[in-house]
Amino acid sequence: MKTKNILVPTDFSLASLTAINNLLHKHPDQKFNISMVHFMQVSDSITELLMLSRRASEYQHITQEFEDQLGNLKRLKKDQLVNVSYEFFYGSTVAVFKNFLEAKDIESVVSVKDHTYNKLNRYSVDPELLIQKCKYPVIEVSAVMVPVVTVAARVAAPQVEELEEV
């Protein structure tokens, strides 16, 4: 089976990782290359534009907890996750976003339901508008952890019996 290249918008919260886990659960036989992307407007400042390629300040918003949980997810789902990377997209137009998707060879974009994106700074933007307008295939997943109850878990669960009074 061909590995799919997927873009998952992120604010580097654990909800983003839950969305990836739910995506993998929804498509258990599919392998993925996942690009986690945080969306940012391009600054109007010439100085900031000149320094754009040297930026590292955005990466300080990625917590150690996020890194640890991402590592756990990669280990647990190594059969499905060929590669997971994260980066920043700088732009606010559909044309620039489509160019980004084509350059990354992205086949589908994930739309995360039940999640409000946190802004990392004043230039962060909500990705949903660009996702809706880009006309790429969209996979909807939830950011809410879906409990998985297996038959084995139901069988192993202790039965509660009412005690009779003597």
Short mmCIF file of C-alpha atoms in Angstrom, two decimals:
data_model
loop_
_atom_site.label_atom_id
_atom_site.label_comp_id
_atom_site.label_asym_id
_atom_site.label_seq_id
_atom_site.Cartn_x
_atom_site.Cartn_y
_atom_site.Cartn_z
CA MET A 1 0.00 0.00 0.00
CA LYS A 2 1.22 3.49 -0.88
CA THR A 3 2.24 5.79 1.96
CA LYS A 4 0.00 8.89 2.11
CA ASN A 5 1.43 12.34 2.70
CA ILE A 6 -0.89 14.17 5.11
CA LEU A 7 -0.84 17.68 6.57
CA VAL A 8 -2.11 18.02 10.13
CA PRO A 9 -2.53 21.57 11.45
CA THR A 10 -1.11 22.00 14.93
CA ASP A 11 -0.79 24.45 17.78
CA PHE A 12 1.64 22.03 19.45
CA SER A 13 -0.95 20.99 22.01
CA LEU A 14 -1.58 17.38 22.95
CA ALA A 15 -4.92 17.62 21.12
CA SER A 16 -2.96 17.62 17.85
CA LEU A 17 -1.41 14.30 18.78
CA THR A 18 -4.81 12.93 19.78
CA ALA A 19 -6.07 13.92 16.32
CA ILE A 20 -3.21 11.98 14.72
CA ASN A 21 -3.95 8.97 16.91
CA ASN A 22 -7.62 9.15 15.89
CA LEU A 23 -6.59 9.42 12.22
CA LEU A 24 -4.49 6.27 12.56
CA HIS A 25 -7.34 4.48 14.33
CA LYS A 26 -9.74 5.53 11.55
CA HIS A 27 -7.38 4.16 8.83
CA PRO A 28 -5.67 1.15 10.45
CA ASP A 29 -4.26 -0.33 7.23
CA GLN A 30 -2.78 2.93 5.88
CA LYS A 31 0.82 4.16 6.27
CA PHE A 32 1.39 7.90 6.64
CA ASN A 33 4.01 10.61 6.29
CA ILE A 34 2.61 13.37 8.50
CA SER A 35 3.60 17.01 8.32
CA MET A 36 2.38 18.87 11.39
CA VAL A 37 2.14 22.54 10.47
CA HIS A 38 1.46 25.69 12.46
CA PHE A 39 0.04 28.54 10.35
CA MET A 40 1.45 32.06 10.63
CA GLN A 41 0.83 35.32 8.79
CA VAL A 42 3.80 36.92 7.15
CA SER A 43 4.94 40.00 9.01
CA ASP A 44 4.84 43.46 7.43
CA SER A 45 8.21 44.31 8.91
CA ILE A 46 11.13 44.31 6.45
CA THR A 47 13.53 43.37 9.24
CA GLU A 48 11.42 40.36 10.24
CA LEU A 49 11.08 39.28 6.62
CA LEU A 50 14.85 39.40 6.15
CA MET A 51 15.32 37.23 9.25
CA LEU A 52 12.49 34.80 8.41
CA SER A 53 14.77 31.95 7.33
CA ARG A 54 16.79 32.24 10.54
CA ARG A 55 13.83 32.17 12.88
CA ALA A 56 13.97 29.88 15.84
CA SER A 57 11.74 31.76 18.28
CA GLU A 58 8.61 29.87 17.20
CA TYR A 59 10.20 26.56 18.17
CA GLN A 60 10.40 27.64 21.82
CA HIS A 61 6.62 27.12 22.00
CA ILE A 62 7.04 23.38 21.50
CA THR A 63 6.96 21.90 24.99
CA GLN A 64 8.95 18.94 26.25
CA GLU A 65 5.66 17.20 27.05
CA PHE A 66 4.61 17.55 23.40
CA GLU A 67 8.00 16.18 22.24
CA ASP A 68 7.74 13.24 24.68
CA GLN A 69 4.19 12.36 23.65
CA LEU A 70 5.11 12.65 19.97
CA GLY A 71 7.97 10.22 20.59
CA ASN A 72 5.58 7.82 22.35
CA LEU A 73 3.11 8.03 19.46
CA LYS A 74 5.88 7.32 16.94
CA ARG A 75 6.98 4.27 18.93
CA LEU A 76 3.47 2.91 19.47
CA LYS A 77 2.34 3.45 15.88
CA LYS A 78 5.63 2.73 14.08
CA ASP A 79 3.86 0.38 11.65
CA GLN A 80 1.65 3.22 10.39
CA LEU A 81 3.85 6.29 10.89
CA VAL A 82 6.65 6.31 8.35
CA ASN A 83 7.61 9.88 9.23
CA VAL A 84 6.26 12.71 11.40
CA SER A 85 7.72 16.20 11.16
CA TYR A 86 6.62 19.66 12.20
CA GLU A 87 7.20 23.09 10.77
CA PHE A 88 5.71 26.53 10.28
CA PHE A 89 3.80 27.79 7.25
CA TYR A 90 4.16 31.52 6.63
CA GLY A 91 1.36 32.92 4.50
CA SER A 92 -2.31 33.79 4.49
CA THR A 93 -3.51 33.24 0.92
CA VAL A 94 -4.94 30.13 -0.68
CA ALA A 95 -2.45 30.37 -3.59
CA VAL A 96 0.56 30.35 -1.26
CA PHE A 97 -0.96 27.52 0.77
CA LYS A 98 -1.58 25.43 -2.38
CA ASN A 99 2.03 26.01 -3.46
CA PHE A 100 3.16 24.81 -0.02
CA LEU A 101 0.99 21.67 -0.30
CA GLU A 102 2.31 20.90 -3.79
CA ALA A 103 5.93 21.44 -2.74
CA LYS A 104 5.43 19.00 0.16
CA ASP A 105 3.58 16.52 -2.09
CA ILE A 106 0.61 16.56 0.32
CA GLU A 107 -2.33 14.39 -0.74
CA SER A 108 -4.85 15.24 1.99
CA VAL A 109 -5.30 17.78 4.75
CA VAL A 110 -6.70 16.93 8.16
CA SER A 111 -9.45 19.11 9.59
CA VAL A 112 -9.57 18.73 13.36
CA LYS A 113 -13.07 18.90 14.80
CA ASP A 114 -13.75 19.82 18.43
CA HIS A 115 -10.58 21.90 18.72
CA THR A 116 -9.86 25.61 18.92
CA TYR A 117 -6.31 26.44 17.88
CA ASN A 118 -4.20 28.33 20.39
CA LYS A 119 -2.12 31.18 19.03
CA LEU A 120 1.61 30.89 19.68
CA ASN A 121 2.05 34.61 19.01
CA ARG A 122 0.27 37.51 17.33
CA TYR A 123 1.04 36.15 13.84
CA SER A 124 -0.59 32.74 14.39
CA VAL A 125 -3.75 32.14 12.36
CA ASP A 126 -6.54 29.58 12.50
CA PRO A 127 -5.86 27.12 9.65
CA GLU A 128 -9.47 26.08 9.06
CA LEU A 129 -10.29 28.86 6.58
CA LEU A 130 -7.34 27.99 4.33
CA ILE A 131 -8.11 24.28 4.65
CA GLN A 132 -11.71 24.83 3.54
CA LYS A 133 -10.75 27.04 0.59
CA CYS A 134 -7.77 25.08 -0.77
CA LYS A 135 -9.95 22.43 -2.48
CA TYR A 136 -7.69 19.58 -1.34
CA PRO A 137 -9.15 16.32 -0.04
CA VAL A 138 -9.98 16.80 3.64
CA ILE A 139 -10.02 14.09 6.30
CA GLU A 140 -12.06 15.07 9.35
CA VAL A 141 -10.90 13.73 12.69
CA SER A 142 -11.70 14.59 16.27
CA ALA A 143 -9.27 16.01 18.81
CA VAL A 144 -11.19 14.21 21.54
CA MET A 145 -9.78 10.88 22.68
CA VAL A 146 -12.14 8.15 21.60
CA PRO A 147 -12.29 5.36 24.18
CA VAL A 148 -11.68 1.98 22.64
CA VAL A 149 -13.49 -0.90 24.30
CA THR A 150 -12.53 -4.30 22.99
CA VAL A 151 -14.39 -7.55 23.44
CA ALA A 152 -11.55 -8.80 25.63
CA ALA A 153 -11.90 -5.76 27.89
CA ARG A 154 -15.62 -6.33 28.28
CA VAL A 155 -15.11 -10.02 29.11
CA ALA A 156 -12.35 -9.24 31.61
CA ALA A 157 -14.36 -6.52 33.35
CA PRO A 158 -15.52 -7.62 36.79
CA GLN A 159 -19.21 -8.23 37.08
CA VAL A 160 -20.97 -6.25 39.77
CA GLU A 161 -23.50 -8.34 41.62
CA GLU A 162 -26.02 -7.11 44.09
CA LEU A 163 -25.63 -8.63 47.50
CA GLU A 164 -28.69 -10.08 49.09
CA GLU A 165 -29.45 -9.08 52.63
CA VAL A 166 -29.42 -11.96 55.04
#
